Coordinates of C-alpha atoms and ligand atoms in Angstrom, one line a residue:
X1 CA 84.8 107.0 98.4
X2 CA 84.6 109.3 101.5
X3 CA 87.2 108.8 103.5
X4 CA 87.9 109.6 107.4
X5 CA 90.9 111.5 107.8
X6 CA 90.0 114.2 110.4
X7 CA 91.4 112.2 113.6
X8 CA 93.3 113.0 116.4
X9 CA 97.3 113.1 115.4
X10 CA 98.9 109.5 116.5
X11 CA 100.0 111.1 119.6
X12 CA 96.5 111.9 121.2
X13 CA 95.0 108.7 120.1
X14 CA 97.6 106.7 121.7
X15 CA 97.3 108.8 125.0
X16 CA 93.4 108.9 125.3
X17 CA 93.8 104.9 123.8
X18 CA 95.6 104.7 127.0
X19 CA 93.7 106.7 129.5
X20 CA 90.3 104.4 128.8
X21 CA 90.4 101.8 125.9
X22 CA 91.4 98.0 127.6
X23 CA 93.2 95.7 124.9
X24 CA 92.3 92.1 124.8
X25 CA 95.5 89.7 125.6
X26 CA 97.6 92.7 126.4
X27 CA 99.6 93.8 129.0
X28 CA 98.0 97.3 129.8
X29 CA 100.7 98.9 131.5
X30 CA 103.4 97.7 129.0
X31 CA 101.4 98.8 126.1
X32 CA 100.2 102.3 127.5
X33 CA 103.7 103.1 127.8
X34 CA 105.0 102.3 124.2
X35 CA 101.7 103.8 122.8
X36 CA 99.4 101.2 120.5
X37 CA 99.9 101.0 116.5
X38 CA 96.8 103.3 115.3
X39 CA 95.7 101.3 112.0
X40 CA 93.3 103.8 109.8
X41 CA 92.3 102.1 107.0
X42 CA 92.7 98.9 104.5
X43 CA 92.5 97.9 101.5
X44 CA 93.1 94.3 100.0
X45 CA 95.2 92.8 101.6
X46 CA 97.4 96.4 102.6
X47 CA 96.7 98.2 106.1
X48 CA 97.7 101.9 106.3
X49 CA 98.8 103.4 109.7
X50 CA 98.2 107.0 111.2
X51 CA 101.4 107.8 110.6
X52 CA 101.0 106.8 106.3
X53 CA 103.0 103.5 106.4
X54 CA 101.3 100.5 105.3
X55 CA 101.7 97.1 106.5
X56 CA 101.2 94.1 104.2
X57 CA 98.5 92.1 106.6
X58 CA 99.6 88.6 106.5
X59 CA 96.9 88.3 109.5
X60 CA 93.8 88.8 107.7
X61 CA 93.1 91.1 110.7
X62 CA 92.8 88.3 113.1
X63 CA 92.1 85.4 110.5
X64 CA 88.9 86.6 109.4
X65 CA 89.4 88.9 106.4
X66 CA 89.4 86.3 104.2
X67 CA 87.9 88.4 101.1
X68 CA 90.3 91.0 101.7
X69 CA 89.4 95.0 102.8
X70 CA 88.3 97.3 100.8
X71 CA 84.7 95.4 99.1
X72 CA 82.1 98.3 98.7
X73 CA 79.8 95.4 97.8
X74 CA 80.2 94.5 101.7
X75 CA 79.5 98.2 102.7
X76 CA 76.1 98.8 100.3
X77 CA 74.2 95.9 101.8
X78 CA 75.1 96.8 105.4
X79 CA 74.0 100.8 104.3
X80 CA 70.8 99.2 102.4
X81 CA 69.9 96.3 105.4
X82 CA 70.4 99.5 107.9
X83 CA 68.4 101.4 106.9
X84 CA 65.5 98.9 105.7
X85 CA 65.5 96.8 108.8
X86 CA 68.7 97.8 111.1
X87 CA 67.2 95.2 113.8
X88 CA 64.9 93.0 114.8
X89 CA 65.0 90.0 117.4
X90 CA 64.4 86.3 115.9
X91 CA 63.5 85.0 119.4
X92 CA 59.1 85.5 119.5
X93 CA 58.4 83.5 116.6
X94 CA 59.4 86.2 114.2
X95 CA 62.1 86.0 111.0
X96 CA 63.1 88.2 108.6
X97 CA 64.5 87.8 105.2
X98 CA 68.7 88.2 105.2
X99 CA 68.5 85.4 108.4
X100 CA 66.6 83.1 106.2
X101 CA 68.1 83.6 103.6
X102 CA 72.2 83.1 104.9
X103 CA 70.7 80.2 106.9
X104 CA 69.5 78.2 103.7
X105 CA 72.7 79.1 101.8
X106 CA 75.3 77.8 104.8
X107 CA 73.1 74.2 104.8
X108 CA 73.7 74.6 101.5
X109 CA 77.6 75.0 101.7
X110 CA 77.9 72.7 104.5
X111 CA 78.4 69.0 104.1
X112 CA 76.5 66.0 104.8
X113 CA 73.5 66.9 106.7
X114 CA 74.5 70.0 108.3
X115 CA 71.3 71.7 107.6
X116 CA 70.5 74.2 110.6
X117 CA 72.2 77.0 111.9
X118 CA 72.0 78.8 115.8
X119 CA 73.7 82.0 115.1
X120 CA 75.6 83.9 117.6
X121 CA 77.7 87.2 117.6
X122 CA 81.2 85.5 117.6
X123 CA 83.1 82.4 117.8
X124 CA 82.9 82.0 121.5
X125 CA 79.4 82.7 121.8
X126 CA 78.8 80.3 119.6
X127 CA 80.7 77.5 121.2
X128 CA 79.1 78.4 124.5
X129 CA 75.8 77.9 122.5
X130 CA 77.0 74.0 121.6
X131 CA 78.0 73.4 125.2
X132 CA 74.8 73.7 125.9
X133 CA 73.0 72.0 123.2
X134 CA 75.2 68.9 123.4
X135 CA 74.1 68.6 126.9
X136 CA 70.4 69.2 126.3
X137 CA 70.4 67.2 123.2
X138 CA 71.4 64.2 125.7
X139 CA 69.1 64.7 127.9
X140 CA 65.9 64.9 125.4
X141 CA 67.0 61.6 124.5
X142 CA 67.3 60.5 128.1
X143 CA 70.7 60.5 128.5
X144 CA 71.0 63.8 131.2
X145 CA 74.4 61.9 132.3
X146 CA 76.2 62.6 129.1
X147 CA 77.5 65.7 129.8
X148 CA 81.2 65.5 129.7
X149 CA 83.3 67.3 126.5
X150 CA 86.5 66.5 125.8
X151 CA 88.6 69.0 124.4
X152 CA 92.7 68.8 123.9
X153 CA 95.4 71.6 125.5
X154 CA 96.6 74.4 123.8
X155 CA 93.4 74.4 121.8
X156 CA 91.3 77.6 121.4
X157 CA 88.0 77.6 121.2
X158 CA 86.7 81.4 122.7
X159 CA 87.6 83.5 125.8
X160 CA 83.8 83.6 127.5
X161 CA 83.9 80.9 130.6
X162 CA 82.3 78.2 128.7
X163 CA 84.6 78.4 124.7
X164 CA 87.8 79.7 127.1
X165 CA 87.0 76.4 129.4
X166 CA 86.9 74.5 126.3
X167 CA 90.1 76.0 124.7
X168 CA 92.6 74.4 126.1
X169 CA 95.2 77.8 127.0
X170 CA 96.9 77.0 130.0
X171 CA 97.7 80.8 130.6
X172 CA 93.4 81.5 130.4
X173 CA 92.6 78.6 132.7
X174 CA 95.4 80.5 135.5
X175 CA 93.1 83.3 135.4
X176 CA 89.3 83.9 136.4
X177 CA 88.1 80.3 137.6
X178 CA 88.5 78.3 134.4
X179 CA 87.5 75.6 133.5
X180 CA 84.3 75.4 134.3
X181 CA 83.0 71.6 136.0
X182 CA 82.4 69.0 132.8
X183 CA 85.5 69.5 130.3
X184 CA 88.6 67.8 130.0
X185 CA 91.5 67.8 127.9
X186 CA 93.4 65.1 126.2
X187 CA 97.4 65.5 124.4
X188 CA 97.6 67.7 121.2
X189 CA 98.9 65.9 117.9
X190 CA 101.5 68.4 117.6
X191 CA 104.6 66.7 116.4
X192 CA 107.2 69.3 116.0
X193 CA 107.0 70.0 119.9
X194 CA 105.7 66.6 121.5
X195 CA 106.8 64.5 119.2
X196 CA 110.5 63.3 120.3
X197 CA 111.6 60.4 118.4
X198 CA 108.9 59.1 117.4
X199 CA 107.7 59.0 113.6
X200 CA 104.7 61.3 112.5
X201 CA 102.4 58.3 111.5
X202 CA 102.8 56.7 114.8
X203 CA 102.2 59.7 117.0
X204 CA 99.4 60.9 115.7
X205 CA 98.0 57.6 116.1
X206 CA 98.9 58.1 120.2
X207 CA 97.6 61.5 120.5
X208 CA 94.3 60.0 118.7
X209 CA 94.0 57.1 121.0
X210 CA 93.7 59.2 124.0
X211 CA 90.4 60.4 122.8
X212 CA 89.4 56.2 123.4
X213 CA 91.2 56.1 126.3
X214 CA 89.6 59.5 128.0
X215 CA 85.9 57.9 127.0
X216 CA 86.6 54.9 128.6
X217 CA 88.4 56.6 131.5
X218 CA 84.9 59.0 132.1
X219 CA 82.5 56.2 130.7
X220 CA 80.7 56.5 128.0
X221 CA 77.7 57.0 129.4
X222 CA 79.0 60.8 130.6
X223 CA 80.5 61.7 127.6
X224 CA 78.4 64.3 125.5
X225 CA 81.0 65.5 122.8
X226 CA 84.7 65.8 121.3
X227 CA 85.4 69.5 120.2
X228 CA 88.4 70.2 118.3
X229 CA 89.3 72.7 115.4
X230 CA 90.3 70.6 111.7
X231 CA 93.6 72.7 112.2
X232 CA 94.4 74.0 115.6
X233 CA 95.4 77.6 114.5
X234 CA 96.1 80.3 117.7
X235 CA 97.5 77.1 118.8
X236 CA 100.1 77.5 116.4
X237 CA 98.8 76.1 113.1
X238 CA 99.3 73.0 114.5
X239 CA 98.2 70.5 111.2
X240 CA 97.9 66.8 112.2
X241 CA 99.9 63.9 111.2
X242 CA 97.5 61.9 108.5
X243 CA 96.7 59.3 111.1
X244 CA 95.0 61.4 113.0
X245 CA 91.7 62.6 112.3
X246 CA 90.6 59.1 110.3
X247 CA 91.5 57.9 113.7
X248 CA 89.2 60.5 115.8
X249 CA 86.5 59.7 113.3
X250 CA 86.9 56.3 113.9
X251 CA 86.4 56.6 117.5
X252 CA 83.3 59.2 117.2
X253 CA 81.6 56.5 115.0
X254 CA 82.3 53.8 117.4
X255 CA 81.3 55.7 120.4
X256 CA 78.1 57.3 121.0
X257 CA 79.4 60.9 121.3
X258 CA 79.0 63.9 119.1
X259 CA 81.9 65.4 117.5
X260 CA 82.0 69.3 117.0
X261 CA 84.7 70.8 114.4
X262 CA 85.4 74.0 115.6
X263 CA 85.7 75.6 111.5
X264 CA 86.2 79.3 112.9
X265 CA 89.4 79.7 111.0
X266 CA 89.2 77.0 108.9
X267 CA 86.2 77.5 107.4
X268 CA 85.2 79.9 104.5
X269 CA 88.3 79.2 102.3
X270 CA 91.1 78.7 105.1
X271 CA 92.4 75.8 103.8
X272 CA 91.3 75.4 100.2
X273 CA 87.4 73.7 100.7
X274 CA 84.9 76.2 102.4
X275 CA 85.4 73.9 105.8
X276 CA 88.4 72.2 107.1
X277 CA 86.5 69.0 107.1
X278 CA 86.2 68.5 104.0
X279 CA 89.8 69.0 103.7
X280 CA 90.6 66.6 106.6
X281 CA 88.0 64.5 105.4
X282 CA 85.8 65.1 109.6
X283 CA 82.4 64.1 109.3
X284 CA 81.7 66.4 112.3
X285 CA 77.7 66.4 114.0
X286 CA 77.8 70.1 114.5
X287 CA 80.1 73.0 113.3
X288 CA 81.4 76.3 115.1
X289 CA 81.5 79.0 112.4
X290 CA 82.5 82.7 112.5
X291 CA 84.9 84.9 111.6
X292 CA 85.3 84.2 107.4
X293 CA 81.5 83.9 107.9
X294 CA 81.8 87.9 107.1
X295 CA 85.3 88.7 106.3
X296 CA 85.3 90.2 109.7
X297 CA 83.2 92.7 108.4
X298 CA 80.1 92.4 111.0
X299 CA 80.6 90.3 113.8
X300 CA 78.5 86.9 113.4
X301 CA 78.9 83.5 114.5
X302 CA 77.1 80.5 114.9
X303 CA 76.1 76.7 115.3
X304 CA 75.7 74.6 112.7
X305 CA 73.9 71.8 113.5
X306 CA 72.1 68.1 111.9
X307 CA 69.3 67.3 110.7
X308 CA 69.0 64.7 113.3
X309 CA 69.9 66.8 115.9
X310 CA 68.1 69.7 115.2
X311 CA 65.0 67.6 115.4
X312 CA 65.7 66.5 118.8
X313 CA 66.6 70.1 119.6
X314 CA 63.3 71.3 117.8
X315 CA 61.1 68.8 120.1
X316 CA 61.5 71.1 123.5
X317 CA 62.1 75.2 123.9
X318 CA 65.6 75.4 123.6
X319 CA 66.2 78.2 126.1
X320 CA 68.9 80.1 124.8
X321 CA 69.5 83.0 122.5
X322 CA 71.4 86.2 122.3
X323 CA 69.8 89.6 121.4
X324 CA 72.0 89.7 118.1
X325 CA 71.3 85.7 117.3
X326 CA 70.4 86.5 113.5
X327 CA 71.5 90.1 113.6
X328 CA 69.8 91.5 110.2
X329 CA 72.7 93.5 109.0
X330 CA 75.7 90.9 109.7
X331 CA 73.4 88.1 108.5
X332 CA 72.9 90.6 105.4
X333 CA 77.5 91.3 104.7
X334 CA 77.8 87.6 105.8
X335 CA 75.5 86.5 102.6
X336 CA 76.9 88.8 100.3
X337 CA 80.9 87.7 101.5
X338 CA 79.6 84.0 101.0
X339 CA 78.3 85.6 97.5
X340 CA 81.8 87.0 96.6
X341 CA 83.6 84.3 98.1
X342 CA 82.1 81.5 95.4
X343 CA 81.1 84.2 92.5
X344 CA 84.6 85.5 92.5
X345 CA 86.3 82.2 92.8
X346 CA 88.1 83.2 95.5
X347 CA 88.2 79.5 97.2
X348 CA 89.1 78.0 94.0
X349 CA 92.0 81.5 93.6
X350 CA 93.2 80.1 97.3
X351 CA 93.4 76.5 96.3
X352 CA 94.5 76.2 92.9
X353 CA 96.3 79.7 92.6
X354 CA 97.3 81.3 95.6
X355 CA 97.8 78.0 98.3
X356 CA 99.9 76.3 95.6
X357 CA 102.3 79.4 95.2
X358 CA 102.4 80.6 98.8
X359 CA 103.2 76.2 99.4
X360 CA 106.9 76.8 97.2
X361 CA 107.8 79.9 98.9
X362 CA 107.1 78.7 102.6
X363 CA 108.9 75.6 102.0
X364 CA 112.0 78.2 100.6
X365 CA 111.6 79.3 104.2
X366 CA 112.2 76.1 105.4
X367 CA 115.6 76.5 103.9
X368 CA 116.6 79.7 106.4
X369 CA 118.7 78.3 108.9
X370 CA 116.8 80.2 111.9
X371 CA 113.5 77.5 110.6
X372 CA 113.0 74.3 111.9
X373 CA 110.0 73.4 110.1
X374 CA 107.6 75.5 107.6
X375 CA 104.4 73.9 107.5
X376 CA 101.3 75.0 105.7
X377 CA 97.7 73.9 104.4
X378 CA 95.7 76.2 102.6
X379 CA 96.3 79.6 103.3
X380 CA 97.3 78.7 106.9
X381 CA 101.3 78.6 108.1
X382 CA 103.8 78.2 110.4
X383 CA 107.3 78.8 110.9
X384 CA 109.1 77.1 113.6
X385 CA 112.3 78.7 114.7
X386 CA 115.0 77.1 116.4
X387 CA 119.0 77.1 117.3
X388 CA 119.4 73.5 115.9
X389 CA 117.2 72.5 113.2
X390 CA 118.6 69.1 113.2
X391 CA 117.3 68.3 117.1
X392 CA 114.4 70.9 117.1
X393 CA 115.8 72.2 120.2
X394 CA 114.2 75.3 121.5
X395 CA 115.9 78.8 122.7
X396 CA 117.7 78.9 126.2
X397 CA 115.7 82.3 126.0
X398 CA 112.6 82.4 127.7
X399 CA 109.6 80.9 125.2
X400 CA 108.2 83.7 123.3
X401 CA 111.3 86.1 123.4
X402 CA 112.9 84.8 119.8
X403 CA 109.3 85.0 118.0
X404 CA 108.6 88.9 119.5
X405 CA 111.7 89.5 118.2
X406 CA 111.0 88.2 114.9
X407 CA 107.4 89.6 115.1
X408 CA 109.3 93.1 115.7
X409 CA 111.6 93.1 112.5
X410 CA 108.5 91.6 110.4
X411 CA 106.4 95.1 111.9
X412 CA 109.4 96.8 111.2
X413 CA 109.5 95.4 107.3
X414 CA 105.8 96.0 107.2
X415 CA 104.4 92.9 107.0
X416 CA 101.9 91.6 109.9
X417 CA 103.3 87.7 111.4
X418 CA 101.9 86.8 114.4
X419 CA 104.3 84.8 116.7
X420 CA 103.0 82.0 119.0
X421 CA 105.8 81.3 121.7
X422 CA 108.5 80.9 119.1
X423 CA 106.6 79.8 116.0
X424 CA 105.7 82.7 113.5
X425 CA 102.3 82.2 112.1
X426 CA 99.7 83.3 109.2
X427 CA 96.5 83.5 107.6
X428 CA 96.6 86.4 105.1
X429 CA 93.5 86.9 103.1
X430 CA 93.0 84.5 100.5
X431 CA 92.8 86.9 97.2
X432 CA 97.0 87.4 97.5
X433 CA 98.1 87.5 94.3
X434 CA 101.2 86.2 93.5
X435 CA 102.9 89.9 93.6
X436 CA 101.9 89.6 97.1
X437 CA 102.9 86.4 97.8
X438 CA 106.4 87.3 96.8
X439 CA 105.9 90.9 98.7
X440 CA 105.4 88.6 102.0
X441 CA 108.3 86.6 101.1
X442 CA 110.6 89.2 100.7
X443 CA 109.8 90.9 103.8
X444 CA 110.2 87.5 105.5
X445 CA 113.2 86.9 104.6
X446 CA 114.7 89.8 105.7
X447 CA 112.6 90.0 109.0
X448 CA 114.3 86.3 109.7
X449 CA 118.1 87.4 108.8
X450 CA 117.6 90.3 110.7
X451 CA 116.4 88.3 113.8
X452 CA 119.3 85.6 113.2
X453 CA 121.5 88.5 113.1
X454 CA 120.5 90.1 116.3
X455 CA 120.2 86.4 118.1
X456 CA 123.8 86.0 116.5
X457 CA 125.0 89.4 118.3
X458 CA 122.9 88.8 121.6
X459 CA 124.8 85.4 121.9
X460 CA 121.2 83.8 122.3
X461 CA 121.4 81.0 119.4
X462 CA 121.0 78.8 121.8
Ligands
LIG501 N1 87.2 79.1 117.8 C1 88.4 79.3 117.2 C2 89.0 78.1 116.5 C3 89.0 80.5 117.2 O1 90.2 80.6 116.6 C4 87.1 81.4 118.5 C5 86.6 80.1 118.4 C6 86.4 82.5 119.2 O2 85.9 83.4 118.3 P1 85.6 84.9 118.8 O3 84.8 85.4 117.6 O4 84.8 84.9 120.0 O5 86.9 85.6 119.0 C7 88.4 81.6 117.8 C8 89.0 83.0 117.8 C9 94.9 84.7 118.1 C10 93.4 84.8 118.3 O6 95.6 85.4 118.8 C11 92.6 83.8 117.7 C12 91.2 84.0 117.9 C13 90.7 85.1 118.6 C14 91.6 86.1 119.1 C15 92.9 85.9 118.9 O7 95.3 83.8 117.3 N2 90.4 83.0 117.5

């Protein structure tokens, strides 16, 4: 394979990196000072530096590489697609084979009547796409009132104004003029950090019943759709209490409002099924895909919508689109990922094989006396840290400074965790082996003693 190695040294990048490339979610200023990480290339489930090192990626880049790097299957059909048809629009009543064809397979892979896909570039495109067809759907059938979507804090849904409106990120909604008119947000079910006393059962229920209480608070009759993802994941791989989602299905099927799963981590393998609903058993109306779509390996996103709605949809112009809606060449990886993913048995690899295995080390994890809970589904997990396990206390420190710390030593011990407040996260591609599995572990381990140590020193267990 050809490889790239004729960039700048580290030390150029980072300084022209810092002259004119702007991070997402970044601090400029800190960051140009320290220099960014240069990452050069990948291969299953290692990242390699500019500097050599390599970095065991228990990110899957940003939860997306789900087939791991490296798949030259991936880079022949993007080189083929290029240079057969590199573009063409799907907007003037034209199609074109790789759209058609990774349309028919998703309605095949997606349950219940989940036939018809609206593709986008990205997960927040695509959720602005269903704020808008929610609303028109309602109105085609006369309802123009329902346009009201509930959504629940601390969720994340996209960072445009309409998917960062419906995220529920208190830090976004500070900045910019967010939320936009037409979305509210109801409690979390996440029992670790809300739940006080009460037992799991019982407060999912609550957190569930708020969804009834909301409708009946707005009237039903301006309520267009509950958005919510299976498992809330930047949230903080937050996974429900049972009660909870037979609950919020209960209420969609009593209420006339749509419910959208927002599968853009869950789905394509996340946790075990291709879609977190079928895993939390969500008989959602519509579906937000993206990310494992491709592995990360074109950006592509979309809608995936029902039968019954789709014909309502299909009854007037629907007038929305993006110029890469259907985009030839990501529509082309996305089939061939969704190819490997089932002719490889990846799925089954993460839910029989690698889920299983990763499930007895996390719970080891548990054990480490900086860990207040380890909780995982699929290939999705969490780690919350604490001074007290037995009280789930959180640091004195400032939220966030414990889990940078620990996402420091875990860089340090190259492996990738991502840390949300003080809760250390991942989503590593699901093809780990068990080699890597105990790789991960190892390095985890050590990144947590070395953080406990440091707390320990610091005087901040606490
Ligand atoms: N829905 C969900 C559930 C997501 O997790 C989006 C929509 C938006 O997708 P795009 O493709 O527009 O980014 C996401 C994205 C993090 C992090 O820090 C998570 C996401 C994106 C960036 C950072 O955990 N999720």
């Amino acid at each position: 394979m050809k490889r790239i190695d004729n960039h700048l040294p580290t030390a150029d990048l980072q300084r022209l990196d810092a002259a004119h490339h702007m991070h997402p979610f970044t601090n400029g200023a800190e960051l140009n000072e320290k220099g960014a990480r240069v990452i050069t290339r990948a291969n299953g489930v290692m990242l390699t530096d500019s500097e050599g090192v390599e970095i065991l990626d228990a990110m899957a880049g940003l939860w997306c590489v789900n087939l791991g790097y490296g798949r030259k299957e991936l880079a022949d059909v993007a080189a083929a697609q290029m240079l057969q048809l590199p573009f063409y629009n799907t907007f003037f009543q034209t199609t074109h084979p790789p759209v058609v064809a990774l349309a028919a397979r998703i309605a095949e892979l997606a349950p219940g009547d989940l036939n018809h896909t609206f593709f986008a570039g990205s997960g927040s495109e695509a959720n602005d796409t269903n704020i808008r067809l929610v609303r028109q759907y309602w109105a085609l059938m006369g309802k123009p009132d329902k346009k009201v979507i509930i959504s629940r804090k601390n969720a994340y849904h996209g960072s445009s104004m309409g998917s960062g409106s419906l995220g529920g990120m208190a830090g976004m909604h500070a900045q910019g003029g967010m939320p936009i008119p037409d979305i509210t947000h109801i409690d979390q079910p996440y029992w670790y950090s809300e739940g006080g006393d009460m037992d799991p059962a019982e407060f999912g229920l609550e957190r569930a019943r708020q969804l009834e209480a909301e409708i009946e608070r707005l009237g039903e009759g301006n309520v267009a759709a509950f958005i919510a993802e299976p498992i809330q994941g930047a949230g903080a791989v937050i996974i429900p209490p049972e009660t909870y989602w037979p609950e919020i299905q209960r209420i969609c099927d009593e209420h006339e409002i749509l419910l959208i799963a927002d599968e853009v981590i869950c789905g394509f393998g996340r946790t075990g099924n291709w879609f977190g609903s079928q895993t939390l058993g969500i008989r959602p109306d519509i579906m937000t895909i993206a990310k494992g779509l491709s592995s990360g390996y074109q950006p592509i996103g979309g809608s995936v919508i029902s039968d019954p709605i789709a014909e309502v949809i299909n009854s007037d112009e629907f007038a929305h689109g993006y110029t890469y809606s259907g985009h030839p060449v990501a529509c082309a990886v996305a089939l061939e990922n969704l190819r490997l993913l089932d002719e490889d048995g990846i799925i089954d690899h993460a839910r029989d094989v690698a889920g299983p295995y990763l499930a007895q080390k996390w719970a080891e994890l548990g054990n480490h006396p900086l860990v207040g809970e380890a909780r995982i589904i699929g290939m999705m997990a969490a780690l919350e840290l604490t001074p007290n396990k037995a009280t789930r206390a959180p640091f004195k420190a400032d939220a966030g400074t414990v889990g940078l710390r620990c996402r420091e030593r875990c860089f340090a011990n190259g492996v990738i965790m991502r840390h949300v407040r003080d809760t250390m996260i991942i989503s590593p591609p699901l093809i780990m082996t068990k080699d890597d599995i105990d790789m991960l572990f190892e390095r985890a381990v050590k990144s947590l003693d070395e953080t406990l140590a440091g707390l320990k020193s610091d005087g901040l267990m606490a």
